[in-house]
């Protein structure tokens, strides 16, 4: 099952296991069960601290397996082969069940261990989803640390009947005690905030007690990270408050235009950014969303949990989010056929008919990727011509199961419990058409995350923060950088440069205004 190179690497990891592990596998006579059996036997052969026991328990999903310490049930399960992006989840689970200490903050570990009640989590994933492992690994850790928590990763492509029955059309999708808990990427802190009802109040109290920052960066994407590094290097008190460190880059799979790095993936780049920021004395306040700001000699940033942070200068680096079509039915069918990430959700539409909205690079790339999974892709472009690079268009038109419709304006998403199709208008003739579909992937650009800034700093009609060549906004002491601003070309490398520029401008402002640093 595993090649020699992977076995060698895995054997080295498994040497860190200090407590005996029993793998309990529930198998049948299917090909996937035989693959699972081969994988588990490979793992067992690499460590004398791991044993395998096979059962034919009809109450369990087949094929599936659980990881336990001998004589104890830790509630960590995998229904399906945890390969692809989930192979890392399996390795981490083996290490943690085997007694290797997790790399979580001590306060987080204590919070998990203090949870009371019964928490039975189920996470539906696709093995090509790069967001799913974060959720799986967070819930696995909770199950290892607290006997009241159980978690099972479920491969949606393998257990398609469950996916149909539960109307799952996006991954990761998490159920808690049989009820929908959440969809999309969630980090450990976000999950804990939802299950630990007292966490928000405790966080607000701690955050409000923090000293005044010289520079406070609102947003943790590439622009925010660069701004924090440049500020911290000046030796001034620096903080980052972010709803999600890494921002939209966490949802980006392939990055091939970041100069000096031939290719990487969004989560890997975010990990590098985080490591760089942590080399300096930057106070990173993750999983906190800004609700409003009050500029002034000491600016106040009010968070949604009620906390208030004070700063002498602010750098707004809140980034952007996917632009929606804003048509009837779109909002109602979010997660029920309307999706944004072809890499994550594409496998759930295997053999089905889908549409991609948008003819830029993102839209055409999405259509090409989906064409290898689904039965047919219809790409709809508003303009008279596609805007994607010529090499991508050539590939797109070579695919036999893709239809391209140009000069088309989507007017409605139709369906009952889930998407059944979409209506579009031919902009040349004015005629209206209906296309039968089971999935719609929206790829029409970005919207700045600036709703909370209306009436505070000057914005364009598109919601972008208006800045000058040095990152100044319309308010003294408030700067901005990255995709939330008027700077053209929303690119990672440009956002980083703009973050550095805004930080240098903020430092210059502190010096010129004689603010103590």
Short mmCIF file of C-alpha atoms in Angstrom, two decimals:
data_model
loop_
_atom_site.label_atom_id
_atom_site.label_comp_id
_atom_site.label_asym_id
_atom_site.label_seq_id
_atom_site.Cartn_x
_atom_site.Cartn_y
_atom_site.Cartn_z
CA UNK A 1 0.00 0.00 0.00
CA UNK A 2 2.74 2.47 1.04
CA UNK A 3 5.89 2.84 -1.03
CA UNK A 4 9.33 2.31 0.48
CA UNK A 5 10.12 6.03 0.84
CA UNK A 6 6.90 6.78 2.75
CA UNK A 7 7.44 3.71 4.97
CA UNK A 8 10.90 4.95 5.89
CA UNK A 9 9.57 8.39 6.84
CA UNK A 10 6.59 6.97 8.72
CA UNK A 11 8.78 4.55 10.68
CA UNK A 12 10.85 7.50 11.90
CA UNK A 13 7.69 9.30 13.08
CA UNK A 14 6.33 6.21 14.81
CA UNK A 15 9.47 5.94 16.91
CA UNK A 16 7.97 8.83 18.90
CA UNK A 17 5.08 6.59 20.02
CA UNK A 18 5.50 5.85 23.73
CA UNK A 19 2.23 4.08 24.60
CA UNK A 20 0.81 0.92 22.97
CA UNK A 21 -1.81 1.57 20.26
CA UNK A 22 -4.52 -0.84 19.20
CA UNK A 23 -6.07 -0.28 15.78
CA UNK A 24 -9.56 -1.79 15.55
CA UNK A 25 -10.67 -2.22 11.94
CA UNK A 26 -14.19 -3.00 10.73
CA UNK A 27 -13.95 -4.52 7.26
CA UNK A 28 -15.98 -6.35 4.62
CA UNK A 29 -15.06 -7.99 1.31
CA UNK A 30 -14.93 -4.72 -0.71
CA UNK A 31 -11.88 -3.44 -2.57
CA UNK A 32 -11.69 -0.43 -0.24
CA UNK A 33 -11.61 -2.75 2.78
CA UNK A 34 -8.72 -4.64 1.24
CA UNK A 35 -6.89 -1.35 0.63
CA UNK A 36 -7.53 -0.30 4.23
CA UNK A 37 -6.31 -3.64 5.52
CA UNK A 38 -3.11 -3.32 3.48
CA UNK A 39 -2.54 0.23 4.79
CA UNK A 40 -3.05 -0.78 8.41
CA UNK A 41 -0.79 -3.83 8.09
CA UNK A 42 1.91 -1.57 6.67
CA UNK A 43 1.57 0.72 9.69
CA UNK A 44 1.67 -2.17 12.16
CA UNK A 45 4.82 -3.53 10.51
CA UNK A 46 6.64 -0.25 11.22
CA UNK A 47 6.24 -0.21 15.03
CA UNK A 48 6.23 -2.90 17.70
CA UNK A 49 3.97 -0.63 19.80
CA UNK A 50 1.05 -0.88 17.36
CA UNK A 51 -1.29 -3.86 16.94
CA UNK A 52 -4.23 -4.52 14.63
CA UNK A 53 -7.52 -6.21 15.51
CA UNK A 54 -10.15 -6.84 12.82
CA UNK A 55 -13.88 -7.07 13.53
CA UNK A 56 -17.09 -7.56 11.59
CA UNK A 57 -19.22 -5.21 13.68
CA UNK A 58 -22.38 -4.39 11.72
CA UNK A 59 -22.98 -1.31 13.88
CA UNK A 60 -19.88 0.37 12.41
CA UNK A 61 -19.26 1.83 8.97
CA UNK A 62 -17.37 -0.45 6.64
CA UNK A 63 -14.55 0.03 5.99
CA UNK A 64 -13.48 2.01 9.04
CA UNK A 65 -11.03 1.85 11.91
CA UNK A 66 -10.44 3.45 15.29
CA UNK A 67 -7.27 4.23 17.20
CA UNK A 68 -7.10 3.34 20.87
CA UNK A 69 -4.61 3.02 23.66
CA UNK A 70 -4.69 -0.52 24.95
CA UNK A 71 -7.42 -0.81 27.54
CA UNK A 72 -8.98 2.54 26.67
CA UNK A 73 -11.24 3.99 23.99
CA UNK A 74 -10.17 7.46 22.83
CA UNK A 75 -12.85 7.99 20.23
CA UNK A 76 -10.64 8.70 17.18
CA UNK A 77 -12.04 7.07 14.06
CA UNK A 78 -11.58 7.07 10.28
CA UNK A 79 -14.35 5.87 7.96
CA UNK A 80 -12.56 5.54 4.65
CA UNK A 81 -8.91 5.62 3.65
CA UNK A 82 -7.20 8.70 5.15
CA UNK A 83 -4.94 9.29 2.19
CA UNK A 84 -4.32 12.45 0.14
CA UNK A 85 -4.47 15.50 2.38
CA UNK A 86 -5.78 13.36 5.26
CA UNK A 87 -2.66 11.18 5.49
CA UNK A 88 -1.13 13.84 7.74
CA UNK A 89 -4.24 13.64 9.96
CA UNK A 90 -3.66 9.90 10.35
CA UNK A 91 0.01 10.34 11.29
CA UNK A 92 -0.80 13.03 13.87
CA UNK A 93 -3.57 10.90 15.34
CA UNK A 94 -1.19 7.93 15.69
CA UNK A 95 1.38 10.11 17.46
CA UNK A 96 -1.14 11.72 19.81
CA UNK A 97 -2.91 8.47 20.67
CA UNK A 98 0.55 7.00 21.19
CA UNK A 99 1.38 9.55 23.86
CA UNK A 100 3.40 12.10 21.89
CA UNK A 101 2.57 15.56 23.34
CA UNK A 102 0.52 17.80 21.01
CA UNK A 103 1.84 21.18 19.87
CA UNK A 104 -1.17 23.03 21.23
CA UNK A 105 -1.01 25.93 23.66
CA UNK A 106 -1.22 24.85 27.31
CA UNK A 107 -4.30 27.02 27.87
CA UNK A 108 -6.07 25.38 24.90
CA UNK A 109 -5.25 21.89 26.22
CA UNK A 110 -6.62 22.83 29.63
CA UNK A 111 -9.79 24.23 28.02
CA UNK A 112 -10.34 20.99 26.07
CA UNK A 113 -9.82 18.81 29.13
CA UNK A 114 -12.32 20.89 31.10
CA UNK A 115 -15.19 20.41 28.61
CA UNK A 116 -18.22 18.75 30.17
CA UNK A 117 -20.98 16.86 28.38
CA UNK A 118 -21.00 14.37 25.51
CA UNK A 119 -19.60 15.46 22.14
CA UNK A 120 -19.90 13.01 19.25
CA UNK A 121 -18.44 14.71 16.16
CA UNK A 122 -18.62 13.42 12.58
CA UNK A 123 -16.71 15.22 9.81
CA UNK A 124 -17.45 14.56 6.15
CA UNK A 125 -14.43 15.29 3.96
CA UNK A 126 -13.09 14.84 0.47
CA UNK A 127 -9.52 13.60 0.22
CA UNK A 128 -8.64 16.43 -2.18
CA UNK A 129 -9.85 19.12 0.25
CA UNK A 130 -6.97 21.14 1.70
CA UNK A 131 -9.21 22.73 4.36
CA UNK A 132 -10.59 19.47 5.75
CA UNK A 133 -7.43 18.29 7.60
CA UNK A 134 -7.46 21.33 9.91
CA UNK A 135 -10.94 20.39 11.11
CA UNK A 136 -10.16 16.67 11.35
CA UNK A 137 -6.93 17.25 13.26
CA UNK A 138 -8.55 19.69 15.68
CA UNK A 139 -11.39 17.31 16.53
CA UNK A 140 -9.04 14.32 16.76
CA UNK A 141 -6.96 16.22 19.31
CA UNK A 142 -10.05 17.01 21.34
CA UNK A 143 -10.99 13.31 21.31
CA UNK A 144 -7.49 12.32 22.49
CA UNK A 145 -7.49 14.85 25.34
CA UNK A 146 -11.06 14.46 26.62
CA UNK A 147 -12.91 11.14 27.06
CA UNK A 148 -16.21 12.98 26.57
CA UNK A 149 -15.29 13.77 22.96
CA UNK A 150 -15.47 11.32 20.06
CA UNK A 151 -14.68 12.05 16.43
CA UNK A 152 -14.93 10.18 13.14
CA UNK A 153 -13.58 11.36 9.79
CA UNK A 154 -15.85 10.19 6.95
CA UNK A 155 -14.81 10.12 3.29
CA UNK A 156 -17.87 11.56 1.55
CA UNK A 157 -16.91 10.02 -1.80
CA UNK A 158 -16.90 6.53 -0.24
CA UNK A 159 -20.07 6.91 1.82
CA UNK A 160 -22.16 8.64 -0.82
CA UNK A 161 -25.46 7.37 0.51
CA UNK A 162 -24.86 9.15 3.81
CA UNK A 163 -23.91 12.29 1.88
CA UNK A 164 -27.19 12.08 -0.05
CA UNK A 165 -29.27 11.35 3.04
CA UNK A 166 -27.75 14.21 5.01
CA UNK A 167 -27.85 16.54 1.98
CA UNK A 168 -24.13 17.30 2.22
CA UNK A 169 -22.87 19.31 -0.73
CA UNK A 170 -19.80 21.02 0.75
CA UNK A 171 -16.81 19.89 2.78
CA UNK A 172 -15.78 19.85 5.47
CA UNK A 173 -19.23 19.40 7.01
CA UNK A 174 -19.31 18.65 10.74
CA UNK A 175 -22.15 17.10 12.72
CA UNK A 176 -22.29 17.18 16.52
CA UNK A 177 -24.52 14.62 18.21
CA UNK A 178 -26.38 14.13 14.94
CA UNK A 179 -27.04 17.83 14.28
CA UNK A 180 -25.27 20.10 11.78
CA UNK A 181 -22.46 21.89 13.63
CA UNK A 182 -20.65 23.76 10.86
CA UNK A 183 -19.32 23.84 7.31
CA UNK A 184 -16.03 25.04 5.92
CA UNK A 185 -12.62 25.39 7.43
CA UNK A 186 -12.57 25.76 11.22
CA UNK A 187 -9.57 25.93 13.49
CA UNK A 188 -9.36 24.49 16.98
CA UNK A 189 -10.01 27.84 18.65
CA UNK A 190 -13.17 28.41 16.60
CA UNK A 191 -14.53 24.97 17.45
CA UNK A 192 -13.85 25.44 21.14
CA UNK A 193 -15.54 28.85 21.09
CA UNK A 194 -18.72 27.19 19.79
CA UNK A 195 -18.82 24.33 22.32
CA UNK A 196 -17.43 26.20 25.33
CA UNK A 197 -20.12 28.80 26.00
CA UNK A 198 -18.06 30.71 28.55
CA UNK A 199 -15.01 31.08 26.31
CA UNK A 200 -16.07 34.35 24.62
CA UNK A 201 -16.56 36.20 27.90
CA UNK A 202 -13.22 34.98 29.27
CA UNK A 203 -11.44 35.99 26.04
CA UNK A 204 -13.04 39.44 26.08
CA UNK A 205 -11.86 40.07 29.61
CA UNK A 206 -8.27 39.02 28.82
CA UNK A 207 -8.12 41.01 25.58
CA UNK A 208 -9.51 44.21 27.08
CA UNK A 209 -6.83 44.09 29.77
CA UNK A 210 -3.99 44.28 27.23
CA UNK A 211 -1.74 47.34 27.16
CA UNK A 212 -2.03 49.91 24.38
CA UNK A 213 -0.36 48.88 21.13
CA UNK A 214 1.88 51.18 19.14
CA UNK A 215 0.75 49.44 15.95
CA UNK A 216 -2.31 47.20 15.84
CA UNK A 217 -2.88 45.30 12.60
CA UNK A 218 -6.48 44.29 11.88
CA UNK A 219 -6.28 41.24 9.63
CA UNK A 220 -3.88 38.31 9.44
CA UNK A 221 -3.38 37.66 5.73
CA UNK A 222 -0.17 38.33 3.77
CA UNK A 223 -0.55 42.11 4.11
CA UNK A 224 -1.20 41.90 7.84
CA UNK A 225 1.66 39.49 8.48
CA UNK A 226 4.13 41.66 6.56
CA UNK A 227 2.95 44.76 8.39
CA UNK A 228 3.42 43.08 11.77
CA UNK A 229 6.93 41.87 10.96
CA UNK A 230 8.05 45.31 9.79
CA UNK A 231 6.54 47.00 12.85
CA UNK A 232 7.98 44.51 15.34
CA UNK A 233 11.45 44.94 13.82
CA UNK A 234 11.28 48.59 14.85
CA UNK A 235 11.03 47.49 18.48
CA UNK A 236 7.55 48.89 19.05
CA UNK A 237 4.59 47.15 20.69
CA UNK A 238 2.82 45.30 17.86
CA UNK A 239 -0.34 43.22 17.71
CA UNK A 240 -2.39 41.36 15.12
CA UNK A 241 -6.09 40.77 15.61
CA UNK A 242 -7.51 38.42 12.97
CA UNK A 243 -10.64 36.44 12.35
CA UNK A 244 -8.45 33.79 10.72
CA UNK A 245 -4.69 34.03 10.43
CA UNK A 246 -3.73 33.57 6.80
CA UNK A 247 -7.03 34.85 5.48
CA UNK A 248 -8.10 33.81 2.02
CA UNK A 249 -4.66 32.33 1.26
CA UNK A 250 -5.72 29.38 3.43
CA UNK A 251 -8.31 28.59 0.74
CA UNK A 252 -5.81 28.81 -2.13
CA UNK A 253 -4.47 25.50 -3.34
CA UNK A 254 -1.85 26.17 -6.00
CA UNK A 255 0.47 29.21 -5.89
CA UNK A 256 2.92 29.42 -8.78
CA UNK A 257 3.57 33.16 -9.10
CA UNK A 258 5.16 33.95 -5.73
CA UNK A 259 8.59 35.10 -6.85
CA UNK A 260 11.51 32.94 -5.64
CA UNK A 261 9.23 30.00 -4.85
CA UNK A 262 8.38 27.95 -7.94
CA UNK A 263 5.23 26.47 -6.44
CA UNK A 264 3.57 26.06 -3.08
CA UNK A 265 0.14 25.72 -1.49
CA UNK A 266 -1.77 28.31 0.49
CA UNK A 267 -1.71 26.51 3.86
CA UNK A 268 2.06 25.97 3.54
CA UNK A 269 2.64 29.64 2.83
CA UNK A 270 0.44 30.63 5.78
CA UNK A 271 2.43 28.31 8.05
CA UNK A 272 5.64 30.03 6.92
CA UNK A 273 4.08 33.46 7.50
CA UNK A 274 3.00 32.48 10.99
CA UNK A 275 6.44 31.12 11.87
CA UNK A 276 8.04 34.34 10.64
CA UNK A 277 5.67 36.52 12.66
CA UNK A 278 6.28 34.44 15.79
CA UNK A 279 10.02 35.11 15.55
CA UNK A 280 9.23 38.61 16.78
CA UNK A 281 7.36 39.94 19.78
CA UNK A 282 4.02 40.18 18.03
CA UNK A 283 0.86 39.62 20.05
CA UNK A 284 -1.24 37.45 17.72
CA UNK A 285 -4.94 37.44 18.68
CA UNK A 286 -6.49 34.87 16.35
CA UNK A 287 -10.16 33.98 15.88
CA UNK A 288 -11.26 37.48 16.83
CA UNK A 289 -13.44 39.57 14.54
CA UNK A 290 -13.44 43.35 14.56
CA UNK A 291 -16.93 44.84 14.85
CA UNK A 292 -16.11 48.55 14.65
CA UNK A 293 -13.28 51.00 15.19
CA UNK A 294 -13.14 54.42 16.81
CA UNK A 295 -10.25 56.53 15.49
CA UNK A 296 -8.55 59.04 17.70
CA UNK A 297 -5.29 59.82 19.47
CA UNK A 298 -5.82 56.35 20.92
CA UNK A 299 -7.85 54.32 18.46
CA UNK A 300 -10.25 51.72 19.84
CA UNK A 301 -10.98 48.45 18.07
CA UNK A 302 -14.20 46.85 19.33
CA UNK A 303 -14.36 43.09 18.81
CA UNK A 304 -17.52 41.02 18.37
CA UNK A 305 -16.99 39.29 21.72
CA UNK A 306 -17.17 42.68 23.50
CA UNK A 307 -13.43 43.23 23.99
CA UNK A 308 -11.84 46.61 23.22
CA UNK A 309 -8.23 46.99 22.09
CA UNK A 310 -6.40 50.34 22.13
CA UNK A 311 -3.67 51.45 19.72
CA UNK A 312 -1.75 54.56 18.72
CA UNK A 313 -1.89 53.57 15.04
CA UNK A 314 -3.98 51.07 13.10
CA UNK A 315 -3.25 49.13 9.93
CA UNK A 316 -6.36 47.77 8.23
CA UNK A 317 -5.53 44.57 6.33
CA UNK A 318 -8.86 42.76 6.36
CA UNK A 319 -8.53 41.28 2.87
CA UNK A 320 -11.42 40.14 0.73
CA UNK A 321 -13.93 37.32 0.32
CA UNK A 322 -15.57 35.54 -2.61
CA UNK A 323 -17.95 37.75 -4.58
CA UNK A 324 -21.44 36.28 -4.85
CA UNK A 325 -23.80 36.52 -7.83
CA UNK A 326 -26.49 38.19 -5.71
CA UNK A 327 -29.35 36.46 -7.53
CA UNK A 328 -32.47 34.75 -6.15
CA UNK A 329 -31.77 31.27 -4.80
CA UNK A 330 -28.00 31.71 -4.38
CA UNK A 331 -28.05 32.37 -0.64
CA UNK A 332 -30.70 29.72 0.02
CA UNK A 333 -28.61 27.01 -1.64
CA UNK A 334 -25.21 27.87 -0.17
CA UNK A 335 -23.75 24.51 0.83
CA UNK A 336 -26.63 22.77 -0.96
CA UNK A 337 -25.14 22.95 -4.42
CA UNK A 338 -23.76 26.49 -4.53
CA UNK A 339 -20.04 26.34 -3.77
CA UNK A 340 -16.84 28.32 -4.21
CA UNK A 341 -13.98 25.82 -3.89
CA UNK A 342 -13.73 23.24 -6.71
CA UNK A 343 -10.79 21.49 -5.03
CA UNK A 344 -12.69 20.95 -1.78
CA UNK A 345 -16.24 20.31 -2.94
CA UNK A 346 -15.66 18.96 -6.45
CA UNK A 347 -15.46 15.26 -5.42
CA UNK A 348 -18.97 15.49 -3.96
CA UNK A 349 -20.29 16.11 -7.49
CA UNK A 350 -18.64 13.09 -9.09
CA UNK A 351 -20.59 12.03 -12.16
CA UNK A 352 -22.98 14.99 -11.91
CA UNK A 353 -23.61 18.10 -14.02
CA UNK A 354 -22.23 21.39 -12.69
CA UNK A 355 -21.75 24.99 -13.78
CA UNK A 356 -18.87 27.39 -13.25
CA UNK A 357 -19.74 31.09 -13.18
CA UNK A 358 -16.88 33.26 -14.41
CA UNK A 359 -14.46 33.19 -17.33
CA UNK A 360 -11.33 34.58 -15.70
CA UNK A 361 -8.34 32.47 -14.72
CA UNK A 362 -10.04 31.17 -11.57
CA UNK A 363 -13.21 30.19 -13.40
CA UNK A 364 -11.46 28.45 -16.29
CA UNK A 365 -9.07 26.63 -13.93
CA UNK A 366 -12.07 25.49 -11.88
CA UNK A 367 -13.84 24.21 -15.01
CA UNK A 368 -10.74 22.29 -16.12
CA UNK A 369 -10.33 20.68 -12.69
CA UNK A 370 -14.00 19.78 -12.40
CA UNK A 371 -14.12 18.28 -15.90
CA UNK A 372 -11.99 15.41 -14.66
CA UNK A 373 -14.49 14.59 -11.89
CA UNK A 374 -18.02 15.46 -13.01
CA UNK A 375 -20.00 14.31 -16.04
CA UNK A 376 -20.34 17.76 -17.60
CA UNK A 377 -19.30 21.37 -16.93
CA UNK A 378 -21.14 24.43 -18.24
CA UNK A 379 -19.05 27.59 -17.96
CA UNK A 380 -20.99 30.87 -18.10
CA UNK A 381 -19.21 34.18 -18.76
CA UNK A 382 -20.95 37.56 -18.55
CA UNK A 383 -18.73 39.22 -21.16
CA UNK A 384 -18.46 38.47 -24.87
CA UNK A 385 -15.08 36.77 -24.43
CA UNK A 386 -13.30 34.78 -21.73
CA UNK A 387 -10.71 36.72 -19.77
CA UNK A 388 -8.50 33.77 -18.82
CA UNK A 389 -4.95 33.32 -20.11
CA UNK A 390 -4.71 31.87 -23.61
CA UNK A 391 -3.02 28.65 -22.42
CA UNK A 392 -5.94 27.97 -20.06
CA UNK A 393 -8.54 28.67 -22.74
CA UNK A 394 -6.80 26.26 -25.11
CA UNK A 395 -6.95 23.52 -22.50
CA UNK A 396 -10.59 24.29 -21.69
CA UNK A 397 -11.76 24.07 -25.29
CA UNK A 398 -9.96 20.76 -25.73
CA UNK A 399 -12.15 19.06 -23.13
CA UNK A 400 -15.09 17.07 -24.53
CA UNK A 401 -17.39 17.48 -21.52
CA UNK A 402 -17.27 21.28 -21.23
CA UNK A 403 -19.73 23.76 -22.73
CA UNK A 404 -18.83 27.46 -22.76
CA UNK A 405 -21.65 30.02 -22.85
CA UNK A 406 -20.54 33.64 -23.26
CA UNK A 407 -22.54 36.86 -22.99
CA UNK A 408 -24.67 35.12 -20.33
CA UNK A 409 -26.08 36.74 -17.20
CA UNK A 410 -27.14 34.34 -14.45
CA UNK A 411 -30.52 35.45 -13.11
CA UNK A 412 -31.63 32.73 -10.67
CA UNK A 413 -30.56 29.54 -8.92
CA UNK A 414 -33.37 26.98 -8.87
CA UNK A 415 -34.05 23.99 -6.67
CA UNK A 416 -36.06 22.57 -3.81
CA UNK A 417 -33.95 20.91 -1.10
CA UNK A 418 -30.83 21.38 -3.22
CA UNK A 419 -29.77 22.96 -6.52
CA UNK A 420 -31.60 21.68 -9.60
CA UNK A 421 -30.37 24.25 -12.13
CA UNK A 422 -29.94 27.89 -13.01
CA UNK A 423 -31.60 30.49 -15.20
CA UNK A 424 -29.55 32.77 -17.42
CA UNK A 425 -30.31 35.49 -19.93
CA UNK A 426 -28.58 35.73 -23.29
CA UNK A 427 -27.41 39.36 -23.21
CA UNK A 428 -27.43 39.61 -27.00
CA UNK A 429 -30.90 38.25 -27.73
CA UNK A 430 -32.57 38.82 -24.36
CA UNK A 431 -33.80 35.21 -24.33
CA UNK A 432 -33.94 33.31 -21.05
CA UNK A 433 -32.69 29.73 -20.71
CA UNK A 434 -32.65 27.09 -17.96
CA UNK A 435 -29.74 24.69 -17.47
CA UNK A 436 -30.26 21.51 -15.45
CA UNK A 437 -27.49 21.18 -12.85
CA UNK A 438 -26.67 19.75 -9.45
CA UNK A 439 -23.83 22.11 -8.56
CA UNK A 440 -22.77 25.71 -9.21
CA UNK A 441 -19.24 26.97 -8.54
CA UNK A 442 -19.03 30.76 -8.33
CA UNK A 443 -15.72 32.27 -9.50
CA UNK A 444 -16.40 35.96 -10.19
CA UNK A 445 -13.83 37.78 -8.11
CA UNK A 446 -13.58 39.29 -4.64
CA UNK A 447 -15.33 41.74 -2.30
CA UNK A 448 -13.35 43.68 0.34
CA UNK A 449 -14.05 42.88 3.99
CA UNK A 450 -14.81 46.47 4.94
CA UNK A 451 -18.46 46.54 5.95
CA UNK A 452 -17.53 47.51 9.51
CA UNK A 453 -15.52 50.49 8.22
CA UNK A 454 -18.41 52.36 6.57
CA UNK A 455 -18.56 55.89 7.89
CA UNK A 456 -15.12 55.58 9.52
CA UNK A 457 -12.66 55.80 6.62
CA UNK A 458 -13.33 56.82 3.04
CA UNK A 459 -14.37 53.90 0.82
CA UNK A 460 -14.99 53.54 -2.90
CA UNK A 461 -18.42 52.54 -4.16
CA UNK A 462 -17.03 48.99 -4.31
CA UNK A 463 -16.14 49.11 -0.61
CA UNK A 464 -12.37 49.40 -1.04
CA UNK A 465 -10.44 51.55 1.46
CA UNK A 466 -9.06 54.58 -0.36
CA UNK A 467 -5.33 54.98 0.32
CA UNK A 468 -2.52 57.12 -1.03
CA UNK A 469 0.92 56.00 -2.20
CA UNK A 470 2.08 55.49 1.40
CA UNK A 471 -0.96 53.61 2.67
CA UNK A 472 -2.61 56.57 4.45
CA UNK A 473 -6.40 56.43 4.71
CA UNK A 474 -8.63 59.48 5.11
CA UNK A 475 -8.13 59.30 8.89
CA UNK A 476 -4.79 60.31 10.50
CA UNK A 477 -3.07 57.39 12.20
CA UNK A 478 -5.11 54.81 10.31
CA UNK A 479 -3.41 52.99 7.44
CA UNK A 480 -4.52 50.18 5.15
CA UNK A 481 -2.96 47.53 2.93
CA UNK A 482 -3.75 44.60 0.70
CA UNK A 483 -6.90 43.36 -0.99
CA UNK A 484 -9.23 45.57 1.07
CA UNK A 485 -7.74 48.72 -0.50
CA UNK A 486 -7.76 50.54 -3.83
CA UNK A 487 -4.37 49.12 -4.78
CA UNK A 488 -4.85 47.38 -8.16
CA UNK A 489 -4.07 43.72 -8.83
CA UNK A 490 -5.06 41.58 -5.88
CA UNK A 491 -2.00 39.37 -5.58
CA UNK A 492 -0.25 37.83 -2.56
CA UNK A 493 3.12 39.36 -3.37
CA UNK A 494 1.60 42.82 -3.87
CA UNK A 495 -0.31 42.56 -0.58
CA UNK A 496 2.92 41.76 1.28
CA UNK A 497 4.68 44.79 -0.17
CA UNK A 498 1.73 47.02 0.67
CA UNK A 499 1.70 45.68 4.24
CA UNK A 500 5.37 46.52 4.66
CA UNK A 501 4.76 50.01 3.21
CA UNK A 502 1.82 50.70 5.54
CA UNK A 503 3.89 49.59 8.52
CA UNK A 504 6.76 51.91 7.66
CA UNK A 505 4.25 54.74 7.24
CA UNK A 506 2.72 53.96 10.64
CA UNK A 507 6.16 54.06 12.25
CA UNK A 508 6.88 57.38 10.54
CA UNK A 509 3.55 58.70 11.89
CA UNK A 510 4.49 57.65 15.43
CA UNK A 511 7.81 59.47 15.19
CA UNK A 512 6.35 62.65 13.70
CA UNK A 513 3.50 62.81 16.19
CA UNK A 514 5.96 62.28 19.08
CA UNK A 515 3.98 59.31 20.29
CA UNK A 516 6.00 57.26 22.79
CA UNK A 517 7.13 54.01 21.23
#
